[in-house]
Amino acid sequence: MPVVSLHPDILRNMVGIDVSDETLKQDLFNLGLEFDGEDEDGNFQLEFAPDRLDRLSVEGVARSLRYHYGKERGVFIPPLNPPTWSICIQHPISHNRPYVTGAIARGIKLDDSILKSLIQLQEKLHDTIGRNRAKGSIGIHDLSMIKSTETPDGMSSIYYKGTPPSEPSFVPLGLQEELTPMQVLESHPTGKKYKQLVEEDRQYPAFFDELGLFSFPPVINGARTEVTVDTRDLFIEMTGSDQWTIDKMLNIICYALDSHGATLESINISSPDASIQKPDFSSDTKHIDHSRVEQILGISLTSNDILDSIERSGLDATLLTPPYQQDDSLEKSQYKVTIPPYRVDVLHPIDIIDDIGRAYGFYKLQPRYPDVATIGGRTPNSNLERAIRQALIGTGFEDLLNFNLINEDENFSKMRLKDGKEEAYGNYEPVTILEPYSAEYTIIRTWVLPSLLMVLENNTHRAYPQNLMEIGFIAHTDHTQDNRIKEKNAIAATIAHSQASYEEAKSKLQVICQRFNKKIETLPISHPTFIEGRAASIIIDGKSKGILGEIHPEVLILHGIEVPVSAFELSLDSFI
Amino acid sequence: MSIKLPKNQKKVLEAASSTKQKTFDQISSATKLKPEYVSGASYSLEERGLISITTDSHDELLLTDEGHHYSKNSLPEMRLYEAVQRLGDLETEFDLSQAFDQSNLDKNEINVALSNFVRKNYGTIDQGKIVASRDIDIQLDPEQAALDSISQNLKVEDSITKRLESRGLVKVNQSTVRSIILTKEGMAVLQKGVKVSQSVTNLTPQMLSKGNWEHIEYTAYNVEAETAPYIGGRVHILRDTAEKVKDTLVSMGFQEMEGPHADSEFWINDCLFMPQDHPARTHWDQFALSVPPAQNLPSDLIKKVQKAHIDGVGPDGDGYHSPWSENVALGVDLRGHTTSLSMRYLSGQSIGTIEPPQRFFSVEKVYRNDTLDPTHLLEFFQIEGWVMAENLSVRDLMGTFTEFYRRFGITNLKFKPHYNPYTEPSFEIFGEHPRTGALIEIGNSGLFREEVLHPLGVSCDVMAWGLALERLLMLMYGFEDIRDVHGTLCDLQLLRSTEVPY
């Protein structure tokens, strides 16, 4: 989950209210921001779920708190001056980043902490809604360093267009030397990180002014337009694969800049066929039913309760009462709710009801046990599994719980099986993980006994007898299944001590079968895991259901086990 | 008054001396008792306080076969040096092969000779050439001298013994000699005279059938003595916890669900209204499997889910601004949560259409592609539960979970507003640790969104929650490293000694 780092003093200052750290933490918790410690500079680390992206920096958190404390109410739309600048889209254009948006912010007074906060906001927007810059990326520049072209419409214009990888050269942020876009991807650390986002494009995306390339999205800005604490006017550009996404990212940035006193100015985005203005601060509306709010919160509310909570969520609402409603009942009433342009998380009226709950205080609601009668029960498989486990434990087995993931070496080689080649119990085509995190866990186990042998291997220093059992999940590839995989549960047991024998294993298996009224036959069979002449196929109801025998000495040596081991495994469905 | 002792104990007591330690072997030959009987009787006598036993252990050095061989024929490196001497002058380069021919060393000895020749600065060996140094007198080799001393049972310096041990030429045998001496009480007893008791150790079937059990005296046991540990069967602690959770939920009216571990992304993610470009849907977070796309999915349901993603649900609903493709939905993964089962049940695909009210649960394995550490496993059990009814409120949700956690001793729940793509409102559940009292996260919950329920054909409310079983186990029983319990690295001793919870 994202963590936003902010100093409580700056927050208090921006909220304009003096509350203790403890109250602040509690109020933030109830808004959904969990205090997760402080760094050495006293910054709160606040963890929160990535829905309210407007809270990714101190500016947005402060705005939420101002609403929460009632210092601000309703939808706020920052003033926007008419455009004097244009971004002209010119062909050829980057295939992966065809969309562009932007804004200008003038007269901002930056200091180190504001600059840091803006960089944090920018990076966190990249990581979340920007999908690591693939869907949207942000460039912020010092406007005074951009040399525009005067176009016939009277606008100061710059250009967004595709550029061949090998030209032109520019000085990337943080470097002294000139590099081509291609060289940036090859040698610059940021270039390497985002290489895969542009390398397939024949035309790399770039912004140009009179002096040449000044931004290479989504990779890096040019050094020339770098923003410092002395910068007063900002030029903000965003590119990406989805217009809505970059427009919303721009809105969140613009609101943060507005809260630091910047004057926002529109930008013309002009292409050969059209010209539009950004940012887009139009707001959305949704309708919620009074009765649904009451029902979700489980309490009665007046229209004022609801309107107050809506306004303290930074939304606006008007009550719509149907004309035929005569009494004071609000049962059929609705609220028409206006949603400000920085919100990205409101997809449905329920999201507004959630806002109302947070503003009202979910913590004020009393839990109640629902008046709903149902009958509980377990599945037949679950009951069977438990009964068999208890029967096995009664014969002296220690119950175990192992991982369903394993690797080929443990599942096959160390059991003397050649994966999927010859026909033998356990020797099935395994289900493989496409991109395993660890070489230890690469397939789903095709049988349970390898796991038990691993436990024996890891516990040779513990007292014997080690009579182990597991009822566990196994699977192998089967293309006739809907999910292409045959999934099963199997019962496995190992007997390990100095006198362990085939007979002991068989006697325990027999008593279990007897208790579940199953007759078993044990027919001689060859199986590489077991000693030749001491292995049997377990036959139940005329079908081969598993394997029984004394483990081959080579398998024991491969596991570093120094006592004889006898074992059996059969599928759980044998007992149905 | 004289005392009665079993026959063997009487013999041993009488053979012991009050002034001189006698070894078990000496007692054995004096009494004609087998050594094991002497030992058994002696310990019984010691328990009665009649004798005391002294244990004396010391290390004994023995030559190995290889050590014997070199003791007779001298060390290989010395023989190599002598071979070079035979070839000509010291400080002169000779071919190694020549030196080997001259030396009569066998293949194994050659390797030993080469490494030790250099180690002992007998000379240099470089690129097939050997030079014997004149600064060394091999006749004074301390290791050879030590070998000879050991063969004659003479003392040797520890440092050299260690070196010879590491060369595998000697081994250290620990030998233990036990001896006994009479205590004052023992002498007093002997002076008063000792009679043989007619006691028996084991009650036999014959004694019972013949009836002579009545006249027999039974040897008293040391009833305080420790016994050998017993290893019996027991249920695994995590399984036991799972069973308790199941019992609890069944008692609260929940029915159990079951279904596939490997499932299409459709059931795992798409039905849950997780956008296809959601960060948690990358291969780094979930296990994609190398099998062909899933088949036989209900095509009308796929269309409804796709529409919810793109257009949203309801007159005011909005969809995501994310790409959606059926190919992605059909990819087969190991489930990252058992909410895939909830989707199957709610859709009617598992047990047919269900009508409210319903309660369902599962306690089943889920899989996350993550690093393994003391609190995170690649696979763990998820407790999943949901309630389906008309007009549910968040108060019902809070009440249900308060009751569930109360049964496990976790109280004072706090509900932190949270965000999940598939529920709204959503809450992270925090509770007081049953022992430390600290506020800890214990689950995630919420009411399923209409974008989830509507495509599945559900028109009432469904509230759901999830929690890792391992987390509950660690909270309740205080395990610190979950790998000691769950998985093949488990420690049998820990599992055997865990307190039985109830």
Tab-separated table of C-alpha atoms in Angstrom, chain A residues 1 26 29-34 47-51 127-128 131 135 242 244-245 284-288 292 294-299 345-355 358 362-363 365-383 385-386 389 393 396-405 430-438 441 444 450-452 454-456 458-459 461-468 471-473 477 479-485 487 489, chain B residues 231-236 238-239 243 246-247 249-250 252-264 273 275 277-279 283-284 287-297 313-314 316-323 332 334 345 357-359 361 365 367 369-372 377-379 381 387-400 402-403 414-419 424-428 430 439 441 447 449-451 461 463 485-496:
chain	number	residue	atom	x	y	z
A	1	MET	CA	0.000	0.000	0.000
A	26	GLN	CA	-6.876	9.237	15.385
A	29	PHE	CA	-7.124	6.670	11.057
A	30	ASN	CA	-10.837	7.344	10.767
A	31	LEU	CA	-10.272	8.821	7.312
A	32	GLY	CA	-8.398	5.646	6.323
A	33	LEU	CA	-4.771	6.775	6.786
A	34	GLU	CA	-2.914	4.541	9.202
A	47	GLU	CA	-0.144	4.091	4.983
A	48	PHE	CA	-3.336	4.091	2.981
A	49	ALA	CA	-5.111	2.178	0.253
A	50	PRO	CA	-4.614	3.591	-3.232
A	51	ASP	CA	-8.108	4.960	-3.910
A	127	ASP	CA	3.622	4.406	-9.238
A	128	THR	CA	-0.148	4.130	-8.818
A	131	ARG	CA	1.114	2.291	-13.721
A	135	LYS	CA	-0.209	4.816	-18.539
A	242	ASP	CA	-5.036	7.076	-21.704
A	244	TRP	CA	-8.684	10.346	-18.777
A	245	THR	CA	-5.806	9.051	-16.642
A	284	ASP	CA	-19.224	14.797	-12.439
A	285	THR	CA	-22.590	14.204	-10.783
A	286	LYS	CA	-24.172	11.100	-9.301
A	287	HIS	CA	-27.451	10.403	-7.483
A	288	ILE	CA	-27.828	8.644	-4.167
A	292	ARG	CA	-29.839	3.473	0.697
A	294	GLU	CA	-29.644	4.854	5.921
A	295	GLN	CA	-29.662	1.189	5.063
A	296	ILE	CA	-25.883	0.915	4.468
A	297	LEU	CA	-25.056	2.802	7.664
A	298	GLY	CA	-27.820	1.020	9.561
A	299	ILE	CA	-29.116	4.198	11.238
A	345	ASP	CA	-12.276	6.829	-7.167
A	346	VAL	CA	-15.976	7.589	-7.531
A	347	LEU	CA	-17.353	4.996	-9.951
A	348	HIS	CA	-20.738	4.407	-8.384
A	349	PRO	CA	-23.124	6.041	-5.862
A	350	ILE	CA	-21.880	3.575	-3.212
A	351	ASP	CA	-18.533	5.413	-3.244
A	352	ILE	CA	-20.338	8.577	-2.108
A	353	ILE	CA	-22.139	6.650	0.627
A	354	ASP	CA	-18.696	5.500	1.783
A	355	ASP	CA	-17.584	9.158	1.880
A	358	ARG	CA	-16.258	8.391	6.790
A	362	PHE	CA	-18.077	4.814	10.890
A	363	TYR	CA	-16.525	4.467	14.342
A	365	LEU	CA	-21.793	2.983	14.592
A	366	GLN	CA	-22.751	0.249	17.064
A	367	PRO	CA	-22.112	-3.315	15.853
A	368	ARG	CA	-25.205	-5.534	15.746
A	369	TYR	CA	-25.492	-9.231	14.995
A	370	PRO	CA	-27.571	-9.540	11.824
A	371	ASP	CA	-31.040	-10.938	12.245
A	372	VAL	CA	-30.515	-13.536	9.533
A	373	ALA	CA	-31.123	-17.242	10.111
A	374	THR	CA	-29.066	-19.776	8.148
A	375	ILE	CA	-27.951	-23.355	8.734
A	376	GLY	CA	-24.250	-24.139	8.865
A	377	GLY	CA	-22.382	-27.227	7.739
A	378	ARG	CA	-19.238	-28.656	6.227
A	379	THR	CA	-18.761	-30.236	2.827
A	380	PRO	CA	-18.747	-34.065	2.644
A	381	ASN	CA	-15.103	-33.952	1.501
A	382	SER	CA	-14.143	-31.863	4.484
A	383	ASN	CA	-15.874	-34.275	6.857
A	385	GLU	CA	-10.835	-35.730	5.351
A	386	ARG	CA	-11.197	-34.999	9.037
A	389	ARG	CA	-7.033	-37.843	9.601
A	393	ILE	CA	-3.606	-40.183	14.130
A	396	GLY	CA	0.140	-43.237	15.906
A	397	PHE	CA	0.868	-40.889	13.009
A	398	GLU	CA	1.993	-37.293	13.479
A	399	ASP	CA	-0.115	-35.046	11.248
A	400	LEU	CA	1.784	-32.634	9.012
A	401	LEU	CA	0.999	-29.710	6.786
A	402	ASN	CA	3.347	-29.079	3.893
A	403	PHE	CA	3.495	-26.773	0.921
A	404	ASN	CA	1.679	-27.697	-2.264
A	405	LEU	CA	4.490	-26.063	-4.221
A	430	PRO	CA	3.568	-31.433	-13.439
A	431	VAL	CA	1.880	-28.019	-13.481
A	432	THR	CA	4.686	-25.467	-13.798
A	433	ILE	CA	4.791	-21.901	-12.520
A	434	LEU	CA	5.578	-19.495	-15.365
A	435	GLU	CA	7.739	-17.015	-13.469
A	436	PRO	CA	8.746	-18.564	-10.164
A	437	TYR	CA	10.148	-16.262	-7.510
A	438	SER	CA	12.300	-19.009	-6.055
A	441	TYR	CA	9.102	-23.699	-5.627
A	444	ILE	CA	2.691	-28.083	-7.905
A	450	PRO	CA	8.191	-36.189	-1.514
A	451	SER	CA	7.070	-33.574	1.048
A	452	LEU	CA	7.099	-36.127	3.868
A	454	MET	CA	11.728	-33.685	2.987
A	455	VAL	CA	10.390	-33.389	6.529
A	456	LEU	CA	12.269	-36.584	7.466
A	458	ASN	CA	15.102	-31.900	7.894
A	459	ASN	CA	14.469	-33.711	11.171
A	461	HIS	CA	18.309	-34.851	14.599
A	462	ARG	CA	14.920	-35.416	16.224
A	463	ALA	CA	13.780	-38.506	18.121
A	464	TYR	CA	12.467	-41.581	16.291
A	465	PRO	CA	10.067	-43.140	15.493
A	466	GLN	CA	8.993	-40.483	13.033
A	467	ASN	CA	5.677	-41.759	11.740
A	468	LEU	CA	4.327	-38.927	9.618
A	471	ILE	CA	-3.689	-35.407	3.697
A	472	GLY	CA	-2.817	-32.880	1.063
A	473	PHE	CA	-3.374	-31.318	-2.310
A	477	THR	CA	-1.609	-31.372	-16.112
A	479	HIS	CA	-6.006	-30.703	-20.765
A	480	THR	CA	-9.518	-32.145	-20.626
A	481	GLN	CA	-10.247	-30.222	-17.416
A	482	ASP	CA	-11.752	-26.718	-17.515
A	483	ASN	CA	-8.670	-25.305	-15.809
A	484	ARG	CA	-6.393	-27.820	-17.665
A	485	ILE	CA	-5.344	-29.322	-14.381
A	487	GLU	CA	-6.644	-31.514	-8.852
A	489	ASN	CA	-6.313	-34.775	-2.456
B	231	ILE	CA	6.056	-40.156	20.596
B	232	GLY	CA	2.402	-40.470	19.767
B	233	GLY	CA	0.134	-39.285	17.024
B	234	ARG	CA	-1.316	-35.802	17.135
B	235	VAL	CA	-3.078	-33.386	14.869
B	236	HIS	CA	-1.001	-30.565	13.368
B	238	LEU	CA	-2.317	-25.302	12.198
B	239	ARG	CA	-4.803	-27.951	11.072
B	243	GLU	CA	-10.752	-27.095	12.419
B	246	LYS	CA	-14.521	-24.274	10.771
B	247	ASP	CA	-16.410	-25.403	13.873
B	249	LEU	CA	-18.232	-20.709	11.576
B	250	VAL	CA	-20.493	-23.741	11.282
B	252	MET	CA	-22.600	-19.365	13.424
B	253	GLY	CA	-24.625	-20.750	10.518
B	254	PHE	CA	-21.977	-20.766	7.768
B	255	GLN	CA	-21.800	-23.461	5.081
B	256	GLU	CA	-18.472	-24.599	3.695
B	257	MET	CA	-17.338	-23.924	0.088
B	258	GLU	CA	-14.821	-25.859	-1.996
B	259	GLY	CA	-13.333	-25.377	-5.442
B	260	PRO	CA	-10.232	-25.287	-7.627
B	261	HIS	CA	-6.834	-24.083	-6.436
B	262	ALA	CA	-5.808	-23.286	-9.996
B	263	ASP	CA	-8.429	-21.139	-11.642
B	264	SER	CA	-8.937	-18.718	-14.488
B	273	PHE	CA	-13.785	-5.984	-10.445
B	275	PRO	CA	-8.923	-3.842	-13.440
B	277	ASP	CA	-3.836	-3.415	-15.341
B	278	HIS	CA	-4.097	-3.504	-11.526
B	279	PRO	CA	-0.597	-3.712	-10.011
B	283	HIS	CA	3.166	-12.115	-12.506
B	284	TRP	CA	5.265	-10.870	-9.654
B	287	PHE	CA	1.456	-17.483	-9.854
B	288	ALA	CA	0.607	-17.823	-13.538
B	289	LEU	CA	0.733	-21.453	-14.677
B	290	SER	CA	2.100	-22.930	-17.892
B	291	VAL	CA	-1.148	-24.444	-19.153
B	292	PRO	CA	-3.409	-23.495	-22.066
B	293	PRO	CA	-6.213	-20.949	-21.424
B	294	ALA	CA	-9.150	-22.159	-19.322
B	295	GLN	CA	-12.157	-23.521	-21.194
B	296	ASN	CA	-15.940	-23.814	-20.807
B	297	LEU	CA	-16.390	-20.526	-18.979
B	313	VAL	CA	-23.120	-0.673	-13.345
B	314	GLY	CA	-26.279	1.378	-12.910
B	316	ASP	CA	-24.692	6.671	-12.697
B	317	GLY	CA	-22.033	3.980	-12.926
B	318	ASP	CA	-18.613	4.501	-14.512
B	319	GLY	CA	-16.170	1.831	-15.618
B	320	TYR	CA	-12.423	1.734	-15.432
B	321	HIS	CA	-10.145	3.467	-17.893
B	322	SER	CA	-8.175	0.256	-18.292
B	323	PRO	CA	-7.903	-2.212	-21.147
B	332	VAL	CA	-4.876	-19.944	-15.415
B	334	LEU	CA	-3.024	-20.316	-8.619
B	345	TYR	CA	-20.894	-19.827	-5.432
B	357	PRO	CA	-30.280	-15.426	3.175
B	358	GLN	CA	-27.030	-17.410	2.991
B	359	ARG	CA	-23.807	-17.671	4.928
B	361	PHE	CA	-17.130	-19.867	4.358
B	365	LYS	CA	-4.958	-22.534	0.685
B	367	TYR	CA	-0.859	-18.582	-3.111
B	369	ASN	CA	4.396	-14.951	-5.358
B	370	ASP	CA	6.426	-13.290	-2.618
B	371	THR	CA	9.564	-13.748	-0.552
B	372	LEU	CA	9.454	-16.311	2.224
B	377	LEU	CA	4.635	-17.819	3.135
B	378	LEU	CA	4.202	-18.462	-0.582
B	379	GLU	CA	1.078	-20.355	0.327
B	381	PHE	CA	-4.657	-20.606	4.507
B	387	VAL	CA	-23.234	-13.269	4.353
B	388	MET	CA	-25.879	-12.755	1.696
B	389	ALA	CA	-29.130	-11.052	2.710
B	390	GLU	CA	-31.492	-8.241	1.847
B	391	ASN	CA	-30.519	-4.823	3.202
B	392	LEU	CA	-27.281	-5.469	5.050
B	393	SER	CA	-25.542	-2.591	6.762
B	394	VAL	CA	-21.995	-2.037	7.925
B	395	ARG	CA	-23.344	-2.508	11.461
B	396	ASP	CA	-24.265	-6.113	10.552
B	397	LEU	CA	-20.770	-6.566	9.223
B	398	MET	CA	-19.246	-5.166	12.411
B	399	GLY	CA	-21.531	-7.354	14.548
B	400	THR	CA	-20.699	-10.548	12.687
B	402	THR	CA	-17.108	-8.914	16.525
B	403	GLU	CA	-18.792	-12.220	17.345
B	414	LYS	CA	-11.731	-1.157	15.403
B	415	PHE	CA	-12.897	-0.769	11.833
B	416	LYS	CA	-10.570	1.376	9.721
B	417	PRO	CA	-12.170	2.621	6.499
B	418	HIS	CA	-10.258	0.971	3.676
B	419	TYR	CA	-10.287	0.515	-0.067
B	424	GLU	CA	-17.374	-0.592	-0.643
B	425	PRO	CA	-17.552	0.386	2.146
B	426	SER	CA	-14.423	-1.576	3.090
B	427	PHE	CA	-12.777	-1.936	6.471
B	428	GLU	CA	-9.516	-3.201	7.758
B	430	PHE	CA	-8.033	-4.196	13.998
B	439	LEU	CA	-3.804	-3.016	18.393
B	441	GLU	CA	-4.595	-5.850	12.005
B	447	LEU	CA	-19.761	-5.095	1.263
B	449	ARG	CA	-19.771	-3.655	-4.882
B	450	GLU	CA	-22.632	-3.744	-7.321
B	451	GLU	CA	-20.059	-4.040	-10.113
B	461	ASP	CA	-26.379	-7.346	-0.369
B	463	MET	CA	-20.796	-8.688	3.018
B	485	VAL	CA	5.130	-24.938	11.664
B	486	HIS	CA	3.905	-24.829	8.070
B	487	GLY	CA	5.958	-26.543	5.367
B	488	THR	CA	8.795	-29.011	4.953
B	489	LEU	CA	11.190	-26.959	7.097
B	490	CYS	CA	8.966	-27.660	10.103
B	491	ASP	CA	10.515	-28.735	13.377
B	492	LEU	CA	9.016	-32.030	14.614
B	493	GLN	CA	10.165	-31.295	18.156
B	494	LEU	CA	8.259	-28.001	18.167
B	495	LEU	CA	5.127	-29.644	16.762
B	496	ARG	CA	5.397	-32.431	19.349
